[in-house]
PDB file of C-alpha atoms in Angstrom:
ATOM      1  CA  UNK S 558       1.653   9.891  15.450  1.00 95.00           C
ATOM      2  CA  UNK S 559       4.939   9.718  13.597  1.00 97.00           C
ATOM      3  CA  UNK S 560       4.894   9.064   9.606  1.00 98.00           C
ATOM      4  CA  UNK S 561       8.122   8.518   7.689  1.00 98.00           C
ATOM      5  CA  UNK S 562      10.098   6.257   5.316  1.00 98.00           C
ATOM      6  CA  UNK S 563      10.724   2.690   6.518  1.00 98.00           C
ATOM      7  CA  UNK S 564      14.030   1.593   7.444  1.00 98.00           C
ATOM      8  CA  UNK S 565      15.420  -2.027   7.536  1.00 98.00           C
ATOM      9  CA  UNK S 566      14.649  -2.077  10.739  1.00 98.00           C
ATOM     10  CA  UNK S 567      11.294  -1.951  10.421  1.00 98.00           C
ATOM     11  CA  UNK S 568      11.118  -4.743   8.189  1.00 98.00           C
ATOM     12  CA  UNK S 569      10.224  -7.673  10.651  1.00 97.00           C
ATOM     13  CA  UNK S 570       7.216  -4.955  12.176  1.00 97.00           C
ATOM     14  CA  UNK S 571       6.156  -4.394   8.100  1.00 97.00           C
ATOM     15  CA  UNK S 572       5.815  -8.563   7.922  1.00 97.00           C
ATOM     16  CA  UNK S 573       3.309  -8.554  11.001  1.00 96.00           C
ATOM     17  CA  UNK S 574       1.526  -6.166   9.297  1.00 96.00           C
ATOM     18  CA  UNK S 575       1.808  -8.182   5.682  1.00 95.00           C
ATOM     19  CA  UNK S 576       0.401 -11.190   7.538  1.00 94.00           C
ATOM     20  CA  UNK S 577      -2.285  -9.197   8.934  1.00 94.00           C
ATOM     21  CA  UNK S 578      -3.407  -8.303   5.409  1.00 92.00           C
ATOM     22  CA  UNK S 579      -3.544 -11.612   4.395  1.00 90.00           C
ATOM     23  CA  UNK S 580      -5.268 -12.795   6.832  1.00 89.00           C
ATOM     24  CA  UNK S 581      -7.738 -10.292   6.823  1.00 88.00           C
ATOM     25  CA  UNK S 582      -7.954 -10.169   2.765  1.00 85.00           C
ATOM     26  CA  UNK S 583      -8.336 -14.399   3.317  1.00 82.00           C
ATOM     27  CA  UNK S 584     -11.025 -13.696   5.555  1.00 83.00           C
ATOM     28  CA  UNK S 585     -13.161 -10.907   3.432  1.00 77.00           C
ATOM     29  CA  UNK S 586     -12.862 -13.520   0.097  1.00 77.00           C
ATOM     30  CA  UNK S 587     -10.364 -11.172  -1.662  1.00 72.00           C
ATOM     31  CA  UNK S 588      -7.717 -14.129  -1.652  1.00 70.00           C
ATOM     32  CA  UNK S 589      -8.082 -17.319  -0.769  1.00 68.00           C
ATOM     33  CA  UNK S 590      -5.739 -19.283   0.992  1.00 75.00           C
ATOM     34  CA  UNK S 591      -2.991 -17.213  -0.023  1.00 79.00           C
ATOM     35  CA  UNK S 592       0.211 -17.453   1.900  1.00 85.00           C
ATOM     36  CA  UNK S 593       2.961 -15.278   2.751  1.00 89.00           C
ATOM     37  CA  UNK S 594       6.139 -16.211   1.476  1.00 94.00           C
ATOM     38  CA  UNK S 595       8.806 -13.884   4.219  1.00 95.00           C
ATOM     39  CA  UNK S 596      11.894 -14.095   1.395  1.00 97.00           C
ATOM     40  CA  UNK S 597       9.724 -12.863  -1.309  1.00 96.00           C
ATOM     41  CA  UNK S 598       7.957 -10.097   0.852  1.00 96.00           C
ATOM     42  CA  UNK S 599      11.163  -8.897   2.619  1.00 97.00           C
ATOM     43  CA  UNK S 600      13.156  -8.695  -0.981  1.00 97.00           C
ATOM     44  CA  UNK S 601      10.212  -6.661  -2.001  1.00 96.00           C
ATOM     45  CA  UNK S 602      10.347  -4.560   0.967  1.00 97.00           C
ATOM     46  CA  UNK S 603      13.823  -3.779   0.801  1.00 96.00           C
ATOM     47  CA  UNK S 604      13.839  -2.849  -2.728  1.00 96.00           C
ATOM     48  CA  UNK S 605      11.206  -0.296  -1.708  1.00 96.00           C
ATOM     49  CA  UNK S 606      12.915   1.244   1.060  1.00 97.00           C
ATOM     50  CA  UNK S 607      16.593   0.953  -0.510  1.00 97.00           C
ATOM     51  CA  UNK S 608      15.880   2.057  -3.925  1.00 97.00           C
ATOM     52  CA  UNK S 609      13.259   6.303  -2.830  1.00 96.00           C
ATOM     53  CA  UNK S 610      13.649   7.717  -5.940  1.00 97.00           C
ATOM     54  CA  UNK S 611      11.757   4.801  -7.616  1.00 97.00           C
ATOM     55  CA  UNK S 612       9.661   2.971  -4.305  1.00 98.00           C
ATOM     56  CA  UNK S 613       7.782   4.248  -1.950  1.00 98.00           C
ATOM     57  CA  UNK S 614       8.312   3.121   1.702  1.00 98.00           C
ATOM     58  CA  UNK S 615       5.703   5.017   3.893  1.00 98.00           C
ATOM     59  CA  UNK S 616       4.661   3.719   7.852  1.00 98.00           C
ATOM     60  CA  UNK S 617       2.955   5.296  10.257  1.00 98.00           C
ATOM     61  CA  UNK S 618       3.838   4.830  14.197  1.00 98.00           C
ATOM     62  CA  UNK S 619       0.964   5.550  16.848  1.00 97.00           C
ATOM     63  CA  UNK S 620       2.513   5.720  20.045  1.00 96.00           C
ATOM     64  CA  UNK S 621       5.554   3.672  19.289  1.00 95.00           C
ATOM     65  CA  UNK S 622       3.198   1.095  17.684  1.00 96.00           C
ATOM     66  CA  UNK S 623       3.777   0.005  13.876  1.00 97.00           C
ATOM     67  CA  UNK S 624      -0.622   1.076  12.772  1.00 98.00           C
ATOM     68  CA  UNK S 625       0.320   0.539   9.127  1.00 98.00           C
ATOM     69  CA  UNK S 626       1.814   1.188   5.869  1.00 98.00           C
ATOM     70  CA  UNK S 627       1.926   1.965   2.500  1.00 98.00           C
ATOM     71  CA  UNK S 628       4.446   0.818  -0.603  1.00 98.00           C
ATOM     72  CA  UNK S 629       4.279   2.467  -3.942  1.00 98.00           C
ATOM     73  CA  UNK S 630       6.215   3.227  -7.367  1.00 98.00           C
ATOM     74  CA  UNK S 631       6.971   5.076 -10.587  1.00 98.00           C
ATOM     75  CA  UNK S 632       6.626   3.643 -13.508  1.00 97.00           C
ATOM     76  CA  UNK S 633       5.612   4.945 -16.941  1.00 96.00           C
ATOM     77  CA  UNK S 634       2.609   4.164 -18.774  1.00 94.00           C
ATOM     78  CA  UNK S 635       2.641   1.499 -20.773  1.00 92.00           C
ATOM     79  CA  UNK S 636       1.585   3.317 -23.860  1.00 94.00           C
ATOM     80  CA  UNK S 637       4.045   6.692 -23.315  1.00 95.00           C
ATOM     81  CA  UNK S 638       6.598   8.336 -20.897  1.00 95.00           C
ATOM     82  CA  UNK S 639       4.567  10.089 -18.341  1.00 96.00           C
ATOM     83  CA  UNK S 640       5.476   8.432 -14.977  1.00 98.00           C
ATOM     84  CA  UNK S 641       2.045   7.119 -12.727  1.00 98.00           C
ATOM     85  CA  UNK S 642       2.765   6.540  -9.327  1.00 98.00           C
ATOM     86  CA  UNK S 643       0.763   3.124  -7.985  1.00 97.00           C
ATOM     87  CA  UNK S 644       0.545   1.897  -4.674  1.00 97.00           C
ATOM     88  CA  UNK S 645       1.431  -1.741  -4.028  1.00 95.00           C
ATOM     89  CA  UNK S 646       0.347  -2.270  -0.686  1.00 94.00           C
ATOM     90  CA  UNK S 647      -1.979  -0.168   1.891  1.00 95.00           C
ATOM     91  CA  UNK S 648      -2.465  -1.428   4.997  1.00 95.00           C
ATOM     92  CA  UNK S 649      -4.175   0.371   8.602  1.00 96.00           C
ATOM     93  CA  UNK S 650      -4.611  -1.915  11.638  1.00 97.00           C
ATOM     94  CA  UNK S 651      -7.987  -2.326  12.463  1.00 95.00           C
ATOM     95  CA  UNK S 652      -7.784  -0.609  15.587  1.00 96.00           C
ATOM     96  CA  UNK S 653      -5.883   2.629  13.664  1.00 97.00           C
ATOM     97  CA  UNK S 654      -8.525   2.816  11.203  1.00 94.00           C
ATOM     98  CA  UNK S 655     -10.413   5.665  11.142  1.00 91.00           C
ATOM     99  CA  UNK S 656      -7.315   7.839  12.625  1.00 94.00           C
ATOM    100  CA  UNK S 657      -5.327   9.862  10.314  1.00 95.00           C
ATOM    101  CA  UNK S 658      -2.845   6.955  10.143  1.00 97.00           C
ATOM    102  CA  UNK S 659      -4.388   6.115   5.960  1.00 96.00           C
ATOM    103  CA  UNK S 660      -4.700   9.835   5.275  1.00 97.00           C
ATOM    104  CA  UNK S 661      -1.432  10.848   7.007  1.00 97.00           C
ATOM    105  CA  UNK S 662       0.512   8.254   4.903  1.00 98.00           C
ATOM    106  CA  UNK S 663      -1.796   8.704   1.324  1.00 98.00           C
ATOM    107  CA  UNK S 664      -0.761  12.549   1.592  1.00 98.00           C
ATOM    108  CA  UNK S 665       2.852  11.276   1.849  1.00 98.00           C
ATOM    109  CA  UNK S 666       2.821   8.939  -1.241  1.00 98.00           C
ATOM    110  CA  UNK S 667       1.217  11.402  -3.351  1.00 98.00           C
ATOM    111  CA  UNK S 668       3.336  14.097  -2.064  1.00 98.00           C
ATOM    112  CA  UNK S 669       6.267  12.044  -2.789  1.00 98.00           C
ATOM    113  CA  UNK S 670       4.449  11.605  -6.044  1.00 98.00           C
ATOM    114  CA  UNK S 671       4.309  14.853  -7.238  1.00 98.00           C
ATOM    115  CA  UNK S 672       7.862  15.310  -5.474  1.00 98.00           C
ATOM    116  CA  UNK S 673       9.128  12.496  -8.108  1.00 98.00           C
ATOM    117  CA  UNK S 674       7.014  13.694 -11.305  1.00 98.00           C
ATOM    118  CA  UNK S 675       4.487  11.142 -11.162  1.00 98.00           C
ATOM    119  CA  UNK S 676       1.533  12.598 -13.575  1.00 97.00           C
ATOM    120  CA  UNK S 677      -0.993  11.287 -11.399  1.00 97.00           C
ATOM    121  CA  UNK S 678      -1.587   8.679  -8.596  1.00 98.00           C
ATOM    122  CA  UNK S 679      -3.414   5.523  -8.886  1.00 96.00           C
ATOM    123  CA  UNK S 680      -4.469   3.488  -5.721  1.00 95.00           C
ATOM    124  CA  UNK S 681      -6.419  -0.427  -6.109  1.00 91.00           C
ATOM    125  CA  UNK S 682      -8.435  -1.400  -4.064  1.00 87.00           C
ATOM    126  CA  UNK S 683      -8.290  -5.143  -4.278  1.00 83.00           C
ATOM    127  CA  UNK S 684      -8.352  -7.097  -0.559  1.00 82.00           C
ATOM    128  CA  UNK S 685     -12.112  -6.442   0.008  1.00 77.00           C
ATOM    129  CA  UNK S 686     -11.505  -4.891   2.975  1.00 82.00           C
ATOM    130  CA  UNK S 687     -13.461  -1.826   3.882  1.00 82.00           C
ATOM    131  CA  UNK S 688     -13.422  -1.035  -0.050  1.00 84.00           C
ATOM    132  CA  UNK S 689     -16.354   1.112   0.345  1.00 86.00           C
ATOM    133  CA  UNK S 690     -14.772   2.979   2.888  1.00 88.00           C
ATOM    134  CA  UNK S 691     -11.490   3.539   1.520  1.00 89.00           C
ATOM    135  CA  UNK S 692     -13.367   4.078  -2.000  1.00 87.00           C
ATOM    136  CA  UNK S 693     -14.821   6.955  -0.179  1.00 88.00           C
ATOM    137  CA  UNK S 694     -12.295   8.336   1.301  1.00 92.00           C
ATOM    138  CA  UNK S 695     -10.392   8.421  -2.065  1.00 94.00           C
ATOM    139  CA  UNK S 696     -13.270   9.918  -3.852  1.00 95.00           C
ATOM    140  CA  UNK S 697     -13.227  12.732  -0.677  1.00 94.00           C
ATOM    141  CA  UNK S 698      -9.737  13.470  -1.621  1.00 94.00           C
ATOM    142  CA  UNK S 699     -10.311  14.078  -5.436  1.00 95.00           C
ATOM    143  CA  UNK S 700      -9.866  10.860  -6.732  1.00 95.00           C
ATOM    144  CA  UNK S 701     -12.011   9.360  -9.996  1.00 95.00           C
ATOM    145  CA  UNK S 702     -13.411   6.260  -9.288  1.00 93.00           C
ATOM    146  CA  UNK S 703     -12.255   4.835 -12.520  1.00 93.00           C
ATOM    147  CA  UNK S 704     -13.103   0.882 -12.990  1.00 85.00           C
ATOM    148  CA  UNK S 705     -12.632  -2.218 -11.166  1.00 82.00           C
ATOM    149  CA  UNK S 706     -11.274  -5.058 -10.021  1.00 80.00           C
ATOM    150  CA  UNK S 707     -12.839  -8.346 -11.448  1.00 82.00           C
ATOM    151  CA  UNK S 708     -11.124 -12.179 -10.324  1.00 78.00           C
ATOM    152  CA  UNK S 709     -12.065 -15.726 -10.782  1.00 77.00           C
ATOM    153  CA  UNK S 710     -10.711 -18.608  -9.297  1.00 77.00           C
ATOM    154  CA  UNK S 711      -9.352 -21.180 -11.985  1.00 79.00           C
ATOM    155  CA  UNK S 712      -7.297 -23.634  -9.968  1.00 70.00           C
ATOM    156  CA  UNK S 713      -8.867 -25.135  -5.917  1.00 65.00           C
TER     157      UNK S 713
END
């Protein structure tokens, strides 16, 4: 298992696994019919991995394999200076889940966190997929379990 900072080459790999999130957060009810626009997602993606000291870029590689990833960022708190670290994106294969591929790459992001001054790390939950499990999982690692995420449909 290899985890490290994406590169541009990873890019097209990271987009196979963005429309495997979709797909999978389409299915669960999360989103619905949401589509994946590739110019918007690989502008995103390259700000993250060109731009460490403000993105995170995090994959993880079983056996040559892309088995997921995990984009983040500083920011500062609306109401102060402090910086919180959030993740934008968290995504295991199915078949990787359950490996240390999430853990592996959630102990990089807050490392690179704390690395960055980040006064603490906050990771949504919003795709409902496997929220329970990766709620728990969170919660094993230290994390509050701090509110929610509430959405209604207003246009079909």
């Amino acid at each position: 298992m290899e985890i490290r900072n994406a590169t541009m080459q990873d890019v097209p790999a990271i987009l196979e696994l963005c429309k495997q999130l979709i797909k999978e957060t389409n299915e669960a009810g999360a989103m619905v019919d949401v589509v994946l626009d590739e110019d918007k997602t690989r502008s995103l993606l390259e700000r993250h991995i060109l731009d460490p000291d403000w993105y995170f870029s995090g994959v993880v590689l079983i056996d040559g394999e892309m088995a997921g990833a995990l984009f983040g960022n500083l920011s500062e708190y609306y109401f102060g200076l402090n910086l919180i670290a959030c993740d934008t994106a968290w995504y295991i294969k199915p078949k990787f889940r359950g490996t240390y591929a999430g853990v592996g790459l959630l102990k990089a992001f807050e490392t690179w966190s704390s690395d960055h001054g980040a006064h603490e790390v906050c990771i949504g939950i919003s795709t409902g997929i496997e929220y329970e499990r990766t709620g728990g999982l969170l919660q094993r690692r230290g994390y509050d379990h701090v509110g929610g995420m509430y959405k209604l449909k207003v246009l079909e």
